[in-house]
């Protein structure tokens, strides 16, 4: 995805939607793949993510905290176009 072609904010969800469209068009729904995309902002300690059928990622905030599973998911890429 060429960021210069878009005036809207780029997000993990936006990237997955665009990637899904490309895969579906190229592969005609014959293949699919899972994918996880995330942006981390160290200034705000914010993680923004999107998950396309990938096993739930696990994050460890720091050594003193318990690992946490990110349980949001969607369809694998290449299966269908929204």
CSV table of N, CA and C in Angstrom, one decimal:
chain,number,residue,atom,x,y,z
A,1,UNK,N,0.9,-1.2,0.0
A,1,UNK,CA,0.0,0.0,0.0
A,1,UNK,C,0.9,1.2,0.0
A,2,UNK,N,0.7,2.1,-0.9
A,2,UNK,CA,1.5,3.3,-1.0
A,2,UNK,C,0.7,4.4,-0.2
A,3,UNK,N,1.3,4.8,0.9
A,3,UNK,CA,0.7,5.7,1.8
A,3,UNK,C,0.4,7.1,1.1
A,4,UNK,N,1.2,7.4,0.1
A,4,UNK,CA,1.0,8.7,-0.6
A,4,UNK,C,-0.4,8.7,-1.4
A,5,UNK,N,-0.9,7.5,-1.7
A,5,UNK,CA,-2.2,7.5,-2.5
A,5,UNK,C,-3.4,7.7,-1.6
A,6,UNK,N,-3.3,7.8,-0.3
A,6,UNK,CA,-4.4,7.9,0.6
A,6,UNK,C,-4.3,9.1,1.4
A,7,UNK,N,-5.5,9.8,1.6
A,7,UNK,CA,-5.5,10.9,2.5
A,7,UNK,C,-6.0,10.6,3.9
A,8,UNK,N,-6.6,9.4,4.0
A,8,UNK,CA,-7.1,9.0,5.3
A,8,UNK,C,-6.0,8.4,6.2
A,9,UNK,N,-6.2,8.3,7.4
A,9,UNK,CA,-5.2,7.7,8.3
A,9,UNK,C,-5.1,6.2,8.0
A,10,UNK,N,-3.8,5.8,8.0
A,10,UNK,CA,-3.6,4.4,7.8
A,10,UNK,C,-3.7,3.7,9.1
A,11,UNK,N,-4.4,2.6,9.2
A,11,UNK,CA,-4.6,1.8,10.4
A,11,UNK,C,-4.4,0.3,10.1
A,12,UNK,N,-4.1,-0.5,11.1
A,12,UNK,CA,-4.0,-1.9,10.8
A,12,UNK,C,-5.2,-2.5,10.1
A,13,UNK,N,-6.4,-2.1,10.5
A,13,UNK,CA,-7.7,-2.6,9.8
A,13,UNK,C,-7.7,-2.1,8.3
A,14,UNK,N,-7.3,-0.9,8.0
A,14,UNK,CA,-7.3,-0.4,6.7
A,14,UNK,C,-6.3,-1.3,5.8
A,15,UNK,N,-5.1,-1.6,6.4
A,15,UNK,CA,-4.1,-2.4,5.7
A,15,UNK,C,-4.7,-3.8,5.4
A,16,UNK,N,-5.4,-4.4,6.3
A,16,UNK,CA,-5.9,-5.7,6.1
A,16,UNK,C,-7.0,-5.7,5.1
A,17,UNK,N,-7.9,-4.7,5.1
A,17,UNK,CA,-8.9,-4.6,4.1
A,17,UNK,C,-8.3,-4.4,2.7
A,18,UNK,N,-7.3,-3.6,2.5
A,18,UNK,CA,-6.7,-3.4,1.2
A,18,UNK,C,-6.0,-4.7,0.8
A,19,UNK,N,-5.2,-5.3,1.7
A,19,UNK,CA,-4.5,-6.6,1.4
A,19,UNK,C,-5.5,-7.7,1.0
A,20,UNK,N,-6.7,-7.7,1.7
A,20,UNK,CA,-7.7,-8.7,1.4
A,20,UNK,C,-8.2,-8.5,0.0
A,21,UNK,N,-8.5,-7.3,-0.4
A,21,UNK,CA,-9.0,-7.0,-1.8
A,21,UNK,C,-8.0,-7.5,-2.8
A,22,UNK,N,-6.7,-7.2,-2.6
A,22,UNK,CA,-5.7,-7.6,-3.6
A,22,UNK,C,-5.6,-9.1,-3.7
A,23,UNK,N,-5.6,-9.8,-2.5
A,23,UNK,CA,-5.5,-11.3,-2.5
A,23,UNK,C,-6.7,-11.9,-3.1
A,24,UNK,N,-7.9,-11.4,-2.8
A,24,UNK,CA,-9.1,-12.0,-3.4
A,24,UNK,C,-9.1,-11.9,-4.9
A,25,UNK,N,-8.8,-10.7,-5.4
A,25,UNK,CA,-8.8,-10.4,-6.8
A,25,UNK,C,-7.7,-11.3,-7.5
A,26,UNK,N,-6.6,-11.5,-6.9
A,26,UNK,CA,-5.5,-12.3,-7.5
A,26,UNK,C,-5.7,-13.8,-7.4
A,27,UNK,N,-6.3,-14.2,-6.3
A,27,UNK,CA,-6.4,-15.7,-6.1
A,27,UNK,C,-7.8,-16.2,-6.3
A,28,UNK,N,-8.8,-15.3,-6.6
A,28,UNK,CA,-10.2,-15.7,-6.8
A,28,UNK,C,-10.8,-16.5,-5.7
A,29,UNK,N,-10.4,-16.3,-4.5
A,29,UNK,CA,-11.0,-17.0,-3.3
A,29,UNK,C,-10.5,-18.5,-3.2
A,30,UNK,N,-9.5,-18.9,-4.0
A,30,UNK,CA,-9.0,-20.2,-3.9
A,30,UNK,C,-8.0,-20.5,-2.7
A,31,UNK,N,-7.4,-19.4,-2.2
A,31,UNK,CA,-6.5,-19.6,-1.1
A,31,UNK,C,-6.8,-18.5,-0.1
A,32,UNK,N,-6.4,-18.8,1.1
A,32,UNK,CA,-6.6,-17.8,2.2
A,32,UNK,C,-5.4,-17.8,3.1
A,33,UNK,N,-5.3,-16.8,3.9
A,33,UNK,CA,-4.1,-16.7,4.8
A,33,UNK,C,-4.6,-15.9,6.0
A,34,UNK,N,-3.9,-16.2,7.2
A,34,UNK,CA,-4.2,-15.4,8.4
A,34,UNK,C,-3.2,-14.3,8.4
A,35,UNK,N,-3.5,-13.2,9.1
A,35,UNK,CA,-2.6,-12.1,9.2
A,35,UNK,C,-2.9,-11.3,10.4
A,36,UNK,N,-1.9,-10.8,11.1
A,36,UNK,CA,-2.0,-9.9,12.2
A,36,UNK,C,-1.2,-8.6,11.9
A,37,UNK,N,-1.8,-7.5,12.1
A,37,UNK,CA,-1.1,-6.2,11.9
A,37,UNK,C,-1.3,-5.3,13.1
A,38,UNK,N,-0.3,-4.7,13.6
A,38,UNK,CA,-0.4,-3.8,14.8
A,38,UNK,C,0.5,-2.6,14.6
A,39,UNK,N,0.1,-1.5,15.3
A,39,UNK,CA,0.9,-0.3,15.4
A,39,UNK,C,1.0,-0.1,16.9
A,40,UNK,N,2.2,0.2,17.4
A,40,UNK,CA,2.4,0.6,18.8
A,40,UNK,C,2.9,2.0,18.9
A,41,UNK,N,2.2,2.8,19.7
A,41,UNK,CA,2.6,4.2,19.9
A,41,UNK,C,3.3,4.2,21.3
A,42,UNK,N,4.6,4.4,21.3
A,42,UNK,CA,5.4,4.4,22.6
A,42,UNK,C,5.1,5.6,23.4
A,43,UNK,N,4.6,6.7,22.8
A,43,UNK,CA,4.3,7.9,23.6
A,43,UNK,C,3.1,7.7,24.5
A,44,UNK,N,2.1,7.0,23.9
A,44,UNK,CA,0.9,6.8,24.7
A,44,UNK,C,0.7,5.4,25.2
A,45,UNK,N,1.7,4.5,24.9
A,45,UNK,CA,1.6,3.1,25.2
A,45,UNK,C,0.3,2.4,24.7
A,46,UNK,N,-0.1,2.8,23.5
A,46,UNK,CA,-1.3,2.3,22.9
A,46,UNK,C,-0.9,1.3,21.7
A,47,UNK,N,-1.6,0.2,21.8
A,47,UNK,CA,-1.5,-0.8,20.7
A,47,UNK,C,-2.8,-0.8,19.9
A,48,UNK,N,-2.7,-0.6,18.6
A,48,UNK,CA,-3.8,-0.6,17.7
A,48,UNK,C,-3.6,-1.8,16.8
A,49,UNK,N,-4.6,-2.7,16.7
A,49,UNK,CA,-4.3,-3.9,15.9
A,49,UNK,C,-5.6,-4.4,15.2
A,50,UNK,N,-5.3,-5.3,14.2
A,50,UNK,CA,-6.4,-5.9,13.5
A,50,UNK,C,-5.9,-7.4,13.2
A,51,UNK,N,-6.9,-8.3,13.3
A,51,UNK,CA,-6.5,-9.7,13.2
A,51,UNK,C,-7.4,-10.3,12.2
A,52,UNK,N,-6.8,-11.0,11.2
A,52,UNK,CA,-7.6,-11.7,10.1
A,52,UNK,C,-7.4,-13.2,10.3
A,53,UNK,N,-8.2,-13.8,11.2
A,53,UNK,CA,-8.1,-15.2,11.3
A,53,UNK,C,-6.9,-15.8,11.9
A,54,UNK,N,-6.0,-15.0,12.4
A,54,UNK,CA,-4.7,-15.5,13.0
A,54,UNK,C,-5.0,-16.0,14.4
A,55,UNK,N,-4.2,-17.0,14.9
A,55,UNK,CA,-4.4,-17.4,16.3
A,55,UNK,C,-4.2,-16.2,17.2
A,56,UNK,N,-4.9,-16.1,18.2
A,56,UNK,CA,-4.9,-14.9,19.1
A,56,UNK,C,-3.4,-14.7,19.6
A,57,UNK,N,-2.9,-13.5,19.3
A,57,UNK,CA,-1.6,-13.1,19.8
A,57,UNK,C,-1.6,-12.9,21.3
A,58,UNK,N,-0.5,-13.1,21.9
A,58,UNK,CA,-0.3,-12.9,23.3
A,58,UNK,C,0.7,-11.8,23.5
A,59,UNK,N,0.3,-10.8,24.4
A,59,UNK,CA,1.2,-9.7,24.7
A,59,UNK,C,1.6,-9.8,26.2
A,60,UNK,N,2.8,-9.4,26.4
A,60,UNK,CA,3.3,-9.3,27.8
A,60,UNK,C,3.7,-7.8,28.0
A,61,UNK,N,2.8,-7.1,28.7
A,61,UNK,CA,3.0,-5.6,28.9
A,61,UNK,C,4.4,-5.3,29.5
A,62,UNK,N,4.8,-6.0,30.5
A,62,UNK,CA,6.1,-5.8,31.0
A,62,UNK,C,6.4,-7.0,32.0
A,63,UNK,N,7.6,-7.1,32.5
A,63,UNK,CA,7.9,-8.3,33.3
A,63,UNK,C,7.1,-8.5,34.5
A,64,UNK,N,6.5,-7.4,35.0
A,64,UNK,CA,5.7,-7.6,36.3
A,64,UNK,C,4.2,-7.9,36.0
A,65,UNK,N,3.8,-7.9,34.8
A,65,UNK,CA,2.4,-8.2,34.5
A,65,UNK,C,2.2,-9.5,33.8
A,66,UNK,N,1.0,-10.1,34.0
A,66,UNK,CA,0.6,-11.3,33.4
A,66,UNK,C,0.4,-11.2,31.9
A,67,UNK,N,0.8,-12.2,31.1
A,67,UNK,CA,0.5,-12.2,29.7
A,67,UNK,C,-1.0,-12.1,29.4
A,68,UNK,N,-1.3,-11.4,28.3
A,68,UNK,CA,-2.7,-11.2,28.0
A,68,UNK,C,-2.9,-11.7,26.5
A,69,UNK,N,-4.0,-12.4,26.3
A,69,UNK,CA,-4.4,-12.8,24.9
A,69,UNK,C,-5.3,-11.7,24.3
A,70,UNK,N,-5.0,-11.3,23.0
A,70,UNK,CA,-5.8,-10.4,22.3
A,70,UNK,C,-6.8,-11.2,21.5
A,71,UNK,N,-8.1,-11.2,22.0
A,71,UNK,CA,-9.1,-12.1,21.5
A,71,UNK,C,-9.9,-11.6,20.3
A,72,UNK,N,-9.6,-10.5,19.7
A,72,UNK,CA,-10.4,-10.0,18.6
A,72,UNK,C,-9.9,-10.7,17.3
A,73,UNK,N,-10.8,-11.1,16.4
A,73,UNK,CA,-10.4,-11.7,15.2
A,73,UNK,C,-11.4,-11.5,14.1
A,74,UNK,N,-11.1,-11.8,12.9
A,74,UNK,CA,-12.0,-11.7,11.8
A,74,UNK,C,-11.7,-12.8,10.8
A,75,UNK,N,-12.3,-12.7,9.6
A,75,UNK,CA,-12.1,-13.8,8.6
A,75,UNK,C,-10.7,-13.7,8.1
A,76,UNK,N,-10.1,-14.9,7.7
A,76,UNK,CA,-8.8,-14.9,7.0
A,76,UNK,C,-8.9,-14.1,5.7
A,77,UNK,N,-7.7,-13.6,5.3
A,77,UNK,CA,-7.6,-12.8,4.1
A,77,UNK,C,-7.8,-13.7,2.9
A,78,UNK,N,-8.4,-13.2,1.8
A,78,UNK,CA,-8.6,-13.9,0.6
A,78,UNK,C,-9.8,-14.7,0.5
A,79,UNK,N,-10.6,-14.8,1.5
A,79,UNK,CA,-11.8,-15.7,1.5
A,79,UNK,C,-13.0,-15.0,0.8
A,80,UNK,N,-13.2,-13.7,1.2
A,80,UNK,CA,-14.3,-13.0,0.6
A,80,UNK,C,-13.9,-11.5,0.6
A,81,UNK,N,-14.6,-10.7,-0.2
A,81,UNK,CA,-14.4,-9.3,-0.2
A,81,UNK,C,-15.6,-8.6,0.5
A,82,UNK,N,-15.4,-7.7,1.4
A,82,UNK,CA,-16.5,-7.0,2.1
A,82,UNK,C,-17.1,-6.0,1.2
